[in-house]
Amino acid sequence: MEKGVLKRWIKENDGLHSQATRHPFILSIRDGTVDFSSYKRWLEQDYLFVRNFVPFVASVLVKASRESENDSDMEIILGGMAALNDEILWFKKEASKWNVQLSHVVPQHATEAYCRLLEILINPETDYTTAVTAFWAIEAVYQQSFSLCLESDSKTPAELMQACRRWGNDDFGTYCESLRRIADRHLAHAPEDVRKKAEEAFKLILQLEVDFWNMSFG
Ligand code: HMH
């Protein structure tokens, strides 16, 4: 089996990948200059995103149960779903801490565009390999971004440490590695057209993540 293709895709798309994982918004959290109104905008929109992300992850779980020969795929994805339950509770607590009314949030263009991709990926016609590759990409961008804000020389404001730990912590990193291995294993056996679709989804997600950060940054 070839060495994982996903690390190669990251290298081949280095520019876009860096824009997604080292975005000025994240760097402003890291250097302590973040504008809290940007953070609040991100919080509102990401709550909407996560509400749409849950059914997507559920669809990946269904596909894993039908298409994966490896039992551990389902267990890892199920662990991700369980974490999302906690994440939704966290968003609600965090919103009340910042006086943000989640029930009144209007989706911005970048959120709508991202949720439209999730809808396509939820479709039963989207194969498991593409769906699980997309799942990994979505989680890994956040993991890499927020882990920057936890580095020892970072000046992340205390108020934002919880958010950064949520996606930047080592356990979340290990979970993303597990997702990468699942996706790589399926990509290694996938026919060329499926690989192409998965690669397109990967690149599109990087762009949608950049647009999402841009929206928060204002
Ligand atoms: C936009 N991408 C976006 N929001 C998230 N919560 C994640 C990725 C990670 O779950």
mmCIF file of C-alpha atoms and ligand atoms in Angstrom:
data_model
loop_
_atom_site.group_PDB
_atom_site.id
_atom_site.type_symbol
_atom_site.label_atom_id
_atom_site.label_comp_id
_atom_site.label_asym_id
_atom_site.label_seq_id
_atom_site.Cartn_x
_atom_site.Cartn_y
_atom_site.Cartn_z
ATOM 1 C CA MET A 1 0.000 0.000 0.000
ATOM 2 C CA GLU A 2 1.330 3.434 -0.905
ATOM 3 C CA LYS A 3 2.175 5.908 1.814
ATOM 4 C CA GLY A 4 -0.851 8.049 2.614
ATOM 5 C CA VAL A 5 -2.019 10.232 -0.224
ATOM 6 C CA LEU A 6 -3.447 12.914 2.072
ATOM 7 C CA LYS A 7 -0.083 14.260 3.191
ATOM 8 C CA ARG A 8 0.806 14.520 -0.488
ATOM 9 C CA TRP A 9 -2.384 16.456 -1.219
ATOM 10 C CA ILE A 10 -1.549 18.830 1.637
ATOM 11 C CA LYS A 11 1.918 19.440 0.142
ATOM 12 C CA GLU A 12 0.551 19.907 -3.361
ATOM 13 C CA ASN A 13 -1.941 22.472 -2.062
ATOM 14 C CA ASP A 14 0.446 24.090 0.383
ATOM 15 C CA GLY A 15 -0.611 27.673 -0.362
ATOM 16 C CA LEU A 16 -4.310 27.099 0.145
ATOM 17 C CA HIS A 17 -3.692 24.766 3.074
ATOM 18 C CA SER A 18 -1.629 27.426 4.858
ATOM 19 C CA GLN A 19 -4.301 30.053 4.201
ATOM 20 C CA ALA A 20 -6.832 27.734 5.855
ATOM 21 C CA THR A 21 -4.689 26.676 8.830
ATOM 22 C CA ARG A 22 -2.720 29.897 9.486
ATOM 23 C CA HIS A 23 -5.410 32.435 8.754
ATOM 24 C CA PRO A 24 -4.988 36.045 9.988
ATOM 25 C CA PHE A 25 -7.998 35.538 12.279
ATOM 26 C CA ILE A 26 -6.328 32.575 13.988
ATOM 27 C CA LEU A 27 -2.980 34.405 14.059
ATOM 28 C CA SER A 28 -4.714 37.368 15.721
ATOM 29 C CA ILE A 29 -5.962 35.053 18.479
ATOM 30 C CA ARG A 30 -2.468 33.611 18.776
ATOM 31 C CA ASP A 31 -0.799 37.025 19.138
ATOM 32 C CA GLY A 32 -3.506 38.370 21.431
ATOM 33 C CA THR A 33 -4.683 41.156 19.109
ATOM 34 C CA VAL A 34 -7.991 39.526 18.183
ATOM 35 C CA ASP A 35 -11.036 41.748 17.949
ATOM 36 C CA PHE A 36 -13.668 40.168 20.193
ATOM 37 C CA SER A 37 -16.477 41.160 17.833
ATOM 38 C CA SER A 38 -14.793 38.902 15.232
ATOM 39 C CA TYR A 39 -14.712 36.104 17.749
ATOM 40 C CA LYS A 40 -18.416 36.588 18.466
ATOM 41 C CA ARG A 41 -19.218 36.550 14.763
ATOM 42 C CA TRP A 42 -17.222 33.343 14.387
ATOM 43 C CA LEU A 43 -19.028 31.838 17.406
ATOM 44 C CA GLU A 44 -22.475 32.592 15.968
ATOM 45 C CA GLN A 45 -21.723 31.297 12.520
ATOM 46 C CA ASP A 46 -19.836 28.248 13.706
ATOM 47 C CA TYR A 47 -22.788 27.235 15.854
ATOM 48 C CA LEU A 48 -24.927 27.212 12.692
ATOM 49 C CA PHE A 49 -22.210 25.276 10.905
ATOM 50 C CA VAL A 50 -21.980 22.648 13.650
ATOM 51 C CA ARG A 51 -25.750 22.152 13.671
ATOM 52 C CA ASN A 52 -25.430 21.204 9.995
ATOM 53 C CA PHE A 53 -22.245 19.267 10.586
ATOM 54 C CA VAL A 54 -23.997 16.786 12.941
ATOM 55 C CA PRO A 55 -26.280 15.277 10.255
ATOM 56 C CA PHE A 56 -23.279 15.133 7.919
ATOM 57 C CA VAL A 57 -21.275 13.137 10.470
ATOM 58 C CA ALA A 58 -24.318 10.907 10.998
ATOM 59 C CA SER A 59 -24.326 10.236 7.249
ATOM 60 C CA VAL A 60 -20.637 9.307 7.359
ATOM 61 C CA LEU A 61 -21.457 6.897 10.182
ATOM 62 C CA VAL A 62 -24.199 5.269 8.102
ATOM 63 C CA LYS A 63 -21.810 4.918 5.161
ATOM 64 C CA ALA A 64 -19.112 3.431 7.403
ATOM 65 C CA SER A 65 -21.537 0.869 8.774
ATOM 66 C CA ARG A 66 -22.431 -0.228 5.240
ATOM 67 C CA GLU A 67 -19.199 0.151 3.353
ATOM 68 C CA SER A 68 -16.294 -0.300 5.726
ATOM 69 C CA GLU A 69 -14.810 -3.733 6.308
ATOM 70 C CA ASN A 70 -13.086 -2.379 9.408
ATOM 71 C CA ASP A 71 -15.149 -2.152 12.627
ATOM 72 C CA SER A 72 -12.957 0.524 14.125
ATOM 73 C CA ASP A 73 -14.046 3.092 11.482
ATOM 74 C CA MET A 74 -17.504 3.173 12.999
ATOM 75 C CA GLU A 75 -16.172 3.443 16.533
ATOM 76 C CA ILE A 76 -13.929 6.389 15.692
ATOM 77 C CA ILE A 77 -16.717 8.230 13.852
ATOM 78 C CA LEU A 78 -19.138 7.499 16.690
ATOM 79 C CA GLY A 79 -16.609 9.024 19.095
ATOM 80 C CA GLY A 80 -16.609 12.123 16.912
ATOM 81 C CA MET A 81 -20.395 12.311 17.101
ATOM 82 C CA ALA A 82 -20.323 12.016 20.868
ATOM 83 C CA ALA A 83 -17.859 14.908 21.000
ATOM 84 C CA LEU A 84 -20.261 16.996 18.896
ATOM 85 C CA ASN A 85 -22.950 16.538 21.515
ATOM 86 C CA ASP A 86 -20.613 18.133 24.036
ATOM 87 C CA GLU A 87 -19.626 20.756 21.479
ATOM 88 C CA ILE A 88 -23.200 21.972 20.992
ATOM 89 C CA LEU A 89 -23.571 22.362 24.759
ATOM 90 C CA TRP A 90 -20.299 24.284 24.817
ATOM 91 C CA PHE A 91 -21.491 26.661 22.080
ATOM 92 C CA LYS A 92 -24.598 27.441 24.118
ATOM 93 C CA LYS A 93 -22.589 28.142 27.268
ATOM 94 C CA GLU A 94 -20.002 30.162 25.386
ATOM 95 C CA ALA A 95 -22.727 32.191 23.666
ATOM 96 C CA SER A 96 -24.318 33.137 26.967
ATOM 97 C CA LYS A 97 -20.885 34.116 28.323
ATOM 98 C CA TRP A 98 -20.496 36.552 25.401
ATOM 99 C CA ASN A 99 -24.140 37.705 25.374
ATOM 100 C CA VAL A 100 -24.698 36.164 21.968
ATOM 101 C CA GLN A 101 -28.255 35.128 21.107
ATOM 102 C CA LEU A 102 -27.873 31.938 19.068
ATOM 103 C CA SER A 103 -31.560 31.683 18.229
ATOM 104 C CA HIS A 104 -31.393 34.942 16.242
ATOM 105 C CA VAL A 105 -28.331 34.260 14.161
ATOM 106 C CA VAL A 106 -28.703 34.760 10.415
ATOM 107 C CA PRO A 107 -26.398 32.612 8.286
ATOM 108 C CA GLN A 108 -23.804 34.549 6.282
ATOM 109 C CA HIS A 109 -22.849 33.635 2.709
ATOM 110 C CA ALA A 110 -19.771 31.652 3.729
ATOM 111 C CA THR A 111 -21.817 29.588 6.191
ATOM 112 C CA GLU A 112 -24.517 28.930 3.607
ATOM 113 C CA ALA A 113 -21.964 27.896 1.000
ATOM 114 C CA TYR A 114 -20.281 25.514 3.432
ATOM 115 C CA CYS A 115 -23.620 24.009 4.486
ATOM 116 C CA ARG A 116 -24.514 23.469 0.822
ATOM 117 C CA LEU A 117 -21.392 21.352 0.420
ATOM 118 C CA LEU A 118 -22.370 19.364 3.522
ATOM 119 C CA GLU A 119 -25.759 18.698 1.892
ATOM 120 C CA ILE A 120 -24.069 17.299 -1.218
ATOM 121 C CA LEU A 121 -21.782 15.135 0.900
ATOM 122 C CA ILE A 122 -24.732 13.811 2.934
ATOM 123 C CA ASN A 123 -26.281 12.489 -0.277
ATOM 124 C CA PRO A 124 -26.274 8.678 -0.510
ATOM 125 C CA GLU A 125 -24.673 9.083 -3.963
ATOM 126 C CA THR A 126 -21.548 10.494 -2.345
ATOM 127 C CA ASP A 127 -19.293 7.526 -1.669
ATOM 128 C CA TYR A 128 -17.894 6.727 1.766
ATOM 129 C CA THR A 129 -14.277 7.413 0.717
ATOM 130 C CA THR A 130 -15.079 10.979 -0.361
ATOM 131 C CA ALA A 131 -17.278 11.590 2.689
ATOM 132 C CA VAL A 132 -14.703 10.379 5.207
ATOM 133 C CA THR A 133 -11.930 12.337 3.455
ATOM 134 C CA ALA A 134 -14.068 15.459 3.733
ATOM 135 C CA PHE A 135 -14.801 14.694 7.380
ATOM 136 C CA TRP A 136 -11.084 14.430 8.128
ATOM 137 C CA ALA A 137 -10.308 17.673 6.255
ATOM 138 C CA ILE A 138 -12.977 19.652 8.111
ATOM 139 C CA GLU A 139 -11.777 18.478 11.528
ATOM 140 C CA ALA A 140 -8.062 18.703 10.724
ATOM 141 C CA VAL A 141 -8.195 22.362 9.624
ATOM 142 C CA TYR A 142 -9.624 23.335 13.009
ATOM 143 C CA GLN A 143 -7.174 21.122 14.879
ATOM 144 C CA GLN A 144 -4.161 22.622 13.134
ATOM 145 C CA SER A 145 -5.475 26.173 13.400
ATOM 146 C CA PHE A 146 -6.371 26.172 17.061
ATOM 147 C CA SER A 147 -3.321 24.190 18.152
ATOM 148 C CA LEU A 148 -1.225 27.179 16.960
ATOM 149 C CA CYS A 149 -2.956 29.256 19.633
ATOM 150 C CA LEU A 150 -1.787 26.841 22.357
ATOM 151 C CA GLU A 151 1.926 26.925 21.492
ATOM 152 C CA SER A 152 4.155 28.022 24.348
ATOM 153 C CA ASP A 153 5.027 31.418 22.855
ATOM 154 C CA SER A 154 1.404 32.280 21.991
ATOM 155 C CA LYS A 155 -0.392 35.199 23.667
ATOM 156 C CA THR A 156 -3.918 33.834 23.332
ATOM 157 C CA PRO A 157 -6.336 35.832 25.519
ATOM 158 C CA ALA A 158 -7.467 33.851 28.590
ATOM 159 C CA GLU A 159 -11.125 34.229 27.524
ATOM 160 C CA LEU A 160 -10.420 32.291 24.328
ATOM 161 C CA MET A 161 -8.341 29.470 25.775
ATOM 162 C CA GLN A 162 -11.337 27.152 26.161
ATOM 163 C CA ALA A 163 -12.238 27.481 22.505
ATOM 164 C CA CYS A 164 -8.633 26.902 21.439
ATOM 165 C CA ARG A 165 -8.265 23.857 23.689
ATOM 166 C CA ARG A 166 -11.490 22.375 22.328
ATOM 167 C CA TRP A 167 -9.953 21.858 18.870
ATOM 168 C CA GLY A 168 -6.277 22.293 19.605
ATOM 169 C CA ASN A 169 -5.825 19.700 22.333
ATOM 170 C CA ASP A 170 -3.723 16.566 21.823
ATOM 171 C CA ASP A 171 -6.652 14.135 22.039
ATOM 172 C CA PHE A 172 -8.392 15.973 19.227
ATOM 173 C CA GLY A 173 -5.117 15.731 17.328
ATOM 174 C CA THR A 174 -5.001 11.962 17.834
ATOM 175 C CA TYR A 175 -8.624 11.701 16.693
ATOM 176 C CA CYS A 176 -7.807 13.646 13.504
ATOM 177 C CA GLU A 177 -4.878 11.295 12.866
ATOM 178 C CA SER A 178 -7.264 8.340 13.182
ATOM 179 C CA LEU A 179 -9.607 9.938 10.657
ATOM 180 C CA ARG A 180 -6.679 10.547 8.323
ATOM 181 C CA ARG A 181 -5.653 6.904 8.508
ATOM 182 C CA ILE A 182 -9.208 5.770 7.735
ATOM 183 C CA ALA A 183 -9.436 8.112 4.748
ATOM 184 C CA ASP A 184 -5.962 7.157 3.501
ATOM 185 C CA ARG A 185 -6.770 3.446 3.753
ATOM 186 C CA HIS A 186 -9.909 3.839 1.657
ATOM 187 C CA LEU A 187 -8.233 6.188 -0.837
ATOM 188 C CA ALA A 188 -5.464 3.630 -1.353
ATOM 189 C CA HIS A 189 -8.021 1.152 -2.681
ATOM 190 C CA ALA A 190 -10.297 3.618 -4.431
ATOM 191 C CA PRO A 191 -10.770 3.774 -8.199
ATOM 192 C CA GLU A 192 -9.396 6.845 -9.944
ATOM 193 C CA ASP A 193 -12.753 8.640 -10.284
ATOM 194 C CA VAL A 194 -13.425 8.327 -6.548
ATOM 195 C CA ARG A 195 -9.947 9.653 -5.739
ATOM 196 C CA LYS A 196 -10.583 12.606 -8.023
ATOM 197 C CA LYS A 197 -13.855 13.359 -6.247
ATOM 198 C CA ALA A 198 -12.234 13.092 -2.840
ATOM 199 C CA GLU A 199 -9.413 15.411 -3.907
ATOM 200 C CA GLU A 200 -11.909 17.956 -5.237
ATOM 201 C CA ALA A 201 -13.792 17.821 -1.932
ATOM 202 C CA PHE A 202 -10.527 18.300 -0.019
ATOM 203 C CA LYS A 203 -9.590 21.407 -2.021
ATOM 204 C CA LEU A 204 -13.085 22.841 -1.842
ATOM 205 C CA ILE A 205 -13.088 22.434 1.943
ATOM 206 C CA LEU A 206 -9.799 24.315 2.259
ATOM 207 C CA GLN A 207 -11.304 27.196 0.274
ATOM 208 C CA LEU A 208 -14.549 27.148 2.271
ATOM 209 C CA GLU A 209 -12.543 27.239 5.508
ATOM 210 C CA VAL A 210 -10.616 30.300 4.254
ATOM 211 C CA ASP A 211 -13.927 31.980 3.341
ATOM 212 C CA PHE A 212 -15.330 31.085 6.756
ATOM 213 C CA TRP A 213 -12.370 32.638 8.586
ATOM 214 C CA ASN A 214 -12.565 35.697 6.309
ATOM 215 C CA MET A 215 -16.195 36.150 7.268
ATOM 216 C CA SER A 216 -15.351 36.082 10.988
ATOM 217 C CA PHE A 217 -12.502 38.477 10.505
ATOM 218 C CA GLY A 218 -14.896 40.919 8.814
HETATM 219 C C1 HMH B 1 -16.185 25.939 9.824
HETATM 220 N N1 HMH B 1 -14.871 23.930 10.237
HETATM 221 C C2 HMH B 1 -15.784 24.799 10.687
HETATM 222 N N2 HMH B 1 -16.331 24.654 11.900
HETATM 223 C C3 HMH B 1 -15.985 23.618 12.695
HETATM 224 N N3 HMH B 1 -16.556 23.516 13.923
HETATM 225 C C4 HMH B 1 -15.026 22.681 12.251
HETATM 226 C C5 HMH B 1 -14.497 22.878 10.994
HETATM 227 C C6 HMH B 1 -14.549 21.519 13.076
HETATM 228 O O1 HMH B 1 -15.544 20.791 13.596
#
